[in-house]
Tab-separated table of C-alpha atoms in Angstrom:
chain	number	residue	atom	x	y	z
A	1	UNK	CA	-8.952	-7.365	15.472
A	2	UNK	CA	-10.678	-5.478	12.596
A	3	UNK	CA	-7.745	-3.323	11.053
A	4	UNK	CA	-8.440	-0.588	8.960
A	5	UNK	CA	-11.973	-0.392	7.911
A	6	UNK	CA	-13.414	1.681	5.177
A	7	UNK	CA	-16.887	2.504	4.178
A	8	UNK	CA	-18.901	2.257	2.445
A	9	UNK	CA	-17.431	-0.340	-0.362
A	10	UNK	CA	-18.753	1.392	-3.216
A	11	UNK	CA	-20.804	4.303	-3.791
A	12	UNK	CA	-21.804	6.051	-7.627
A	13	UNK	CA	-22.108	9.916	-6.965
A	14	UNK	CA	-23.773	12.436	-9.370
A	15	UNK	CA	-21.631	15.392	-10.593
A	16	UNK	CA	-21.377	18.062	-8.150
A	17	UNK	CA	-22.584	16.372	-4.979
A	18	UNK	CA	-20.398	15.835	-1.696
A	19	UNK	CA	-19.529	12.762	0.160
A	20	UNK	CA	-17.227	11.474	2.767
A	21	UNK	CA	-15.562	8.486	2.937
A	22	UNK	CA	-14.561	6.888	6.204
A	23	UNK	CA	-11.481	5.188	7.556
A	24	UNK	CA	-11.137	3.543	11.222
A	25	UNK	CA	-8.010	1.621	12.443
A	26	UNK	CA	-7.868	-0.270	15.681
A	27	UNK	CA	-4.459	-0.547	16.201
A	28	UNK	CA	-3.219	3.012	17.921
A	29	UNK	CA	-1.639	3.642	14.722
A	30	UNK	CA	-0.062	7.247	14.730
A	31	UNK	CA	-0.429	7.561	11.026
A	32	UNK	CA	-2.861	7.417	8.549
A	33	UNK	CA	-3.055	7.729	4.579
A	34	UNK	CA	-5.629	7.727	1.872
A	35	UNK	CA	-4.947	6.644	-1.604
A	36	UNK	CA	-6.255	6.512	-4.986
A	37	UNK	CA	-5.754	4.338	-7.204
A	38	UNK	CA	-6.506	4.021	-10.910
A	39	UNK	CA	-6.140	1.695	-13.978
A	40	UNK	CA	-2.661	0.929	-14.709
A	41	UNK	CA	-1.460	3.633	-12.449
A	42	UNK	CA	0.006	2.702	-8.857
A	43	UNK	CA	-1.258	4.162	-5.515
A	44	UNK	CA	-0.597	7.908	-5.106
A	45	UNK	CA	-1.213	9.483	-1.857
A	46	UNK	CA	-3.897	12.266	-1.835
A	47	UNK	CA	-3.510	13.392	2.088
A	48	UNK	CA	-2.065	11.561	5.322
A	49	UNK	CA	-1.824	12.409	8.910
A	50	UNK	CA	0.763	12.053	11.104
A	51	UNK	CA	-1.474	12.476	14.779
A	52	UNK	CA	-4.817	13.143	15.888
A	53	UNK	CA	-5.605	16.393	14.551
A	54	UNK	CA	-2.790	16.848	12.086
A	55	UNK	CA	-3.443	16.542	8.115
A	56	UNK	CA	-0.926	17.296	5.044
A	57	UNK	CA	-1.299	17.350	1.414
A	58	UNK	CA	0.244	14.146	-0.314
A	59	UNK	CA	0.557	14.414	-4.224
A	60	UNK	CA	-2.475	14.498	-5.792
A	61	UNK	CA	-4.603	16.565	-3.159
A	62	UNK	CA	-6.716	18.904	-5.134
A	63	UNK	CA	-10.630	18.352	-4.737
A	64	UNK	CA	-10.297	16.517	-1.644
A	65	UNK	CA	-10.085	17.578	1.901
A	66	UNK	CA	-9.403	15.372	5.236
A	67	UNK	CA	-10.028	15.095	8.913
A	68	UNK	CA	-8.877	13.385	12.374
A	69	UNK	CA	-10.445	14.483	14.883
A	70	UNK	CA	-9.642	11.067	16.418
A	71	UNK	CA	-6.963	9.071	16.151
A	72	UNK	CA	-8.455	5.912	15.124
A	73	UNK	CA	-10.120	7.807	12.531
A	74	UNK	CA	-9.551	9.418	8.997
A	75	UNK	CA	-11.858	10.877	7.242
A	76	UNK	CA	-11.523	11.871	3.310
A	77	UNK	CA	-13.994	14.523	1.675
A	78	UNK	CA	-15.120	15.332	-1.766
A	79	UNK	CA	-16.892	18.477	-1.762
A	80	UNK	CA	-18.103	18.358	-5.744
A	81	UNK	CA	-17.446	15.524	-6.755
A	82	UNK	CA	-16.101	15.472	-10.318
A	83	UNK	CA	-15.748	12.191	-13.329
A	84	UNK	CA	-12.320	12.400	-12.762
A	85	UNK	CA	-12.496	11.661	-9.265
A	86	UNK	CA	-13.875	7.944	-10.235
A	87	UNK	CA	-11.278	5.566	-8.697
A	88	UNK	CA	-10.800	3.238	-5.495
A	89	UNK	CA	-9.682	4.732	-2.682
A	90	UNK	CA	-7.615	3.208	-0.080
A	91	UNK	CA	-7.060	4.000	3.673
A	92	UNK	CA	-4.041	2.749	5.746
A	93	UNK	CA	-2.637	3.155	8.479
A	94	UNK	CA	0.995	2.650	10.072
A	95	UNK	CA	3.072	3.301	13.400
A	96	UNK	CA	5.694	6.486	13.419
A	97	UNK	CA	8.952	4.376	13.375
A	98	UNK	CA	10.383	0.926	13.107
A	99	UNK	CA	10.263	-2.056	10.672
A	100	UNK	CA	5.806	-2.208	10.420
A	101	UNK	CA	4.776	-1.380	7.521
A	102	UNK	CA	1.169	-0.542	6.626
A	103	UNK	CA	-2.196	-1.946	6.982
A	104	UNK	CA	-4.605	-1.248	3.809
A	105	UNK	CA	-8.456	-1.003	4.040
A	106	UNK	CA	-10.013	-3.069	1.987
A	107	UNK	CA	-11.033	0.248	-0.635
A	108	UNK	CA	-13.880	2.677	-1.679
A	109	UNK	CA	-14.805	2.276	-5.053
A	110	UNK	CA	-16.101	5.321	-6.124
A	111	UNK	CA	-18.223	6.786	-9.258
A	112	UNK	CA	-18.634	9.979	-10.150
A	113	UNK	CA	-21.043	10.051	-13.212
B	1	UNK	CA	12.315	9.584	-0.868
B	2	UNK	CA	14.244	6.058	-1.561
B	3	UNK	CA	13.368	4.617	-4.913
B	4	UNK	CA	12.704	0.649	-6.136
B	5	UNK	CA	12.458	-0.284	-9.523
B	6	UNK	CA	10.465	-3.681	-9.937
B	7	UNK	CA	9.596	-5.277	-13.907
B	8	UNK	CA	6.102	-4.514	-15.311
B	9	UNK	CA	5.089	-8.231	-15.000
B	10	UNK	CA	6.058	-11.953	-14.685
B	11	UNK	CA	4.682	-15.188	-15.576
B	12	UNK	CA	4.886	-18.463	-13.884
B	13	UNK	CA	4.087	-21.823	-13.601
B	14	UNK	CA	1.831	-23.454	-10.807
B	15	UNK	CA	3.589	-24.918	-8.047
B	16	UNK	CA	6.873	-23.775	-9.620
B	17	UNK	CA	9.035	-20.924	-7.898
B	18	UNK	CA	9.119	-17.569	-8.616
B	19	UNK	CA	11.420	-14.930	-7.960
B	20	UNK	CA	10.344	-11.383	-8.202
B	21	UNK	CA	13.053	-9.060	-8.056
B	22	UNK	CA	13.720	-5.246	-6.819
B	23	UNK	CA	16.600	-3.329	-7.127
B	24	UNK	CA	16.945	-0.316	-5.150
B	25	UNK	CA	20.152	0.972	-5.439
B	26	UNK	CA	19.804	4.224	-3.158
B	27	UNK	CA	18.644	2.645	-0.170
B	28	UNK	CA	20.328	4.056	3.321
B	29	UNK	CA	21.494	2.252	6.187
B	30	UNK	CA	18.258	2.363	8.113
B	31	UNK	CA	15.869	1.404	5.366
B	32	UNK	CA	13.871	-1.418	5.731
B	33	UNK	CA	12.818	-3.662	2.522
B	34	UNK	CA	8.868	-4.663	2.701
B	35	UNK	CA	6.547	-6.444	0.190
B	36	UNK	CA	3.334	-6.273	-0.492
B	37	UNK	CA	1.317	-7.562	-3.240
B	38	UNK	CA	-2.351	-6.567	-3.723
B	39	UNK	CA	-4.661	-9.228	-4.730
B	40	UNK	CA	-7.641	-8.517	-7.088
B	41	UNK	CA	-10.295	-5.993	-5.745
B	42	UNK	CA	-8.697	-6.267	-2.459
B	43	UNK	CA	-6.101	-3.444	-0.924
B	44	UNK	CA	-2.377	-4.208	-0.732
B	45	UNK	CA	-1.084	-6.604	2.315
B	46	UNK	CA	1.679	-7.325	3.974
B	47	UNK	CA	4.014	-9.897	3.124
B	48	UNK	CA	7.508	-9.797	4.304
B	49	UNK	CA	10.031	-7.408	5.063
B	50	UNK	CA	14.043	-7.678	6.286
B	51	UNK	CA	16.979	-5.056	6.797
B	52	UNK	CA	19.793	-6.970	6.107
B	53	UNK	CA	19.656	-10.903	6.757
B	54	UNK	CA	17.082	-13.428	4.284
B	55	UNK	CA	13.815	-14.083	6.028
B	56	UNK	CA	11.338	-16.051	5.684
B	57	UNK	CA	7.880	-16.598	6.859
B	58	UNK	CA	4.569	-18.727	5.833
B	59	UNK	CA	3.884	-16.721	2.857
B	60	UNK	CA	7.521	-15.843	1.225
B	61	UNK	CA	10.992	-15.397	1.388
B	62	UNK	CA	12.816	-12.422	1.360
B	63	UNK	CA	16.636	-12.769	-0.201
B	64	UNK	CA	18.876	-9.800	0.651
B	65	UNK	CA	21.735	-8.624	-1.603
B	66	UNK	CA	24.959	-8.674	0.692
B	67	UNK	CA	24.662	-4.843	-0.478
B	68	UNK	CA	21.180	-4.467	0.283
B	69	UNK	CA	20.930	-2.299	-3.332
B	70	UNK	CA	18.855	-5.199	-4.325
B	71	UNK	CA	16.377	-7.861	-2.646
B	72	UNK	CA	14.541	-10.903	-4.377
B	73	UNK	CA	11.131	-11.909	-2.970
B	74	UNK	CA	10.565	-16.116	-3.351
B	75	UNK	CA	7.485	-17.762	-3.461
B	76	UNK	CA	8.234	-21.453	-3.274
B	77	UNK	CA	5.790	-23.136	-5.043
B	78	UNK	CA	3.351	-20.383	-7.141
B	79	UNK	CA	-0.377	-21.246	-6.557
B	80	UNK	CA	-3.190	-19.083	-8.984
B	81	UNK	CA	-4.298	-17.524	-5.545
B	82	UNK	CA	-0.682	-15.475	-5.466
B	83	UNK	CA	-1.993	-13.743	-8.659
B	84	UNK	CA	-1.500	-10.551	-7.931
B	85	UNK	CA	0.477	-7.500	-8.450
B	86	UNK	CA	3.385	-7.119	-5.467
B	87	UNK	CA	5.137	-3.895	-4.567
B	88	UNK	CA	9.042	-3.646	-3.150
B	89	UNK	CA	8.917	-0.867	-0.928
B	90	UNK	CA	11.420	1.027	1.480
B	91	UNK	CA	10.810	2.394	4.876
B	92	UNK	CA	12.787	4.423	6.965
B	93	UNK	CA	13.609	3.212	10.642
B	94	UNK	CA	13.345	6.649	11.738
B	95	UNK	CA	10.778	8.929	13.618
B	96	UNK	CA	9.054	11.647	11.314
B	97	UNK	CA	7.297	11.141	8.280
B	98	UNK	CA	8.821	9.907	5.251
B	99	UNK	CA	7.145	9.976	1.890
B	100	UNK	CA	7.002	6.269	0.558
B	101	UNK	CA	6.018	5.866	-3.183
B	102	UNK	CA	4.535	2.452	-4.070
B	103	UNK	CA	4.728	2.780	-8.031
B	104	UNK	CA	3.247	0.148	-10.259
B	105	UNK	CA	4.473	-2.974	-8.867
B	106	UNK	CA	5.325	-6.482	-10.909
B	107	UNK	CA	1.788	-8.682	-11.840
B	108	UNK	CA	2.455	-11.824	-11.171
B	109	UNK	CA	0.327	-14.180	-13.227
B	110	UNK	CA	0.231	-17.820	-12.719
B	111	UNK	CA	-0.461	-20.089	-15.320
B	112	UNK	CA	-1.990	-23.482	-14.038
């Protein structure tokens, strides 16, 4: 039982290119999140989906877009990548109701240089 | 969206208890009260969570204020491995989405 997996582990981007990152959860999980998270800051939620083919905005969603085509997978997109976007990223994923929490990736950690 | 309020950081002794508190003093009936703590480099994981009774599993204890506004999470006897910053979340017992805000945690270190 794998979880959530995320790749790749770490990646350095150039200024202006595009990558996507890639989450996959094993567990029929209805919903799925990505996170960022930054020195000295907590995790803040950039998108999340609540069902294959659904996506909303979380609160820091600017430069980044998302996907589920599938429901055991998320995918999270940076179209230009920018310096500020330089941070580890987290996938998780979590049933609709009841006492479960969530199950984390192991992170992305991404430069942008 | 519920809010917790958990100190910056804590010290403690190896193989001495610890007791990392949370208040949360707008939590609703159907909240649930879940820890996590994140490890270095690694993403957050599950460690406990309760509604209303203490619990208790291999990793931790979970004390529950007879008002719920507050819980206390217990690690019996700190080793350096539970280093690492732990989050007091709520979640909702309820169908729909509900926005859950993990903030900055308490770091835990452990001094040997």
């Amino acid at each position: 039982n794998a979880g959530v997996t995320q790749t790749p582990k770490f990646r350095v981007l150039k200024t202006g290119q595009s990558m996507t990152l890639l989450c996959a959860q094993d567990m029929n999980h209805e919903y799925m999140y990505w996170y960022r998270q930054d020195p000295g800051m907590g995790l803040r939620l950039i998108h999340y989906s609540v069902g294959e083919g659904t996506t909303a905005k979380g609160e820091v969603p600017d430069g980044y877009n998302v996907s589920r085509l599938k429901k055991q997978n998320f995918l999270l997109g940076l179209e230009s990548a920018a310096p500020s976007q330089t941070s580890v990223y987290f996938c998780a994923s979590s049933e609709n109701r009841g006492p479960r929490g969530y199950t984390f990736g192991s992170g992305t950690r991404l430069t942008v240089v | 969206d519920a809010k917790t309020t958990q100190p910056n950081s804590m010290e403690s002794n190896e193989e001495e208890p610890v007791h990392l508190p949370c208040n949360h003093s707008t939590i609703s009936g159907t909240d649930y009260i879940h820890w996590y703590r994140q490890l270095p480099s690694q993403g957050p994981e599950y460690v406990i969570h309760g509604l209303t009774s203490n619990v208790n599993n291999r990793m931790a204890s979970l004390a529950i204020a007879e008002d719920r506004k507050s819980s206390t999470l217990i690690l019996h006897r700190a080793t350096l491995r539970d280093a690492a910053v732990y989050y007091c979340i709520l979640r909702a017992n309820s169908g729909g989405y509900q926005k859950v805000t993990f903030g900055t945690g308490t770091k835990l270190q452990v001094i040997p």
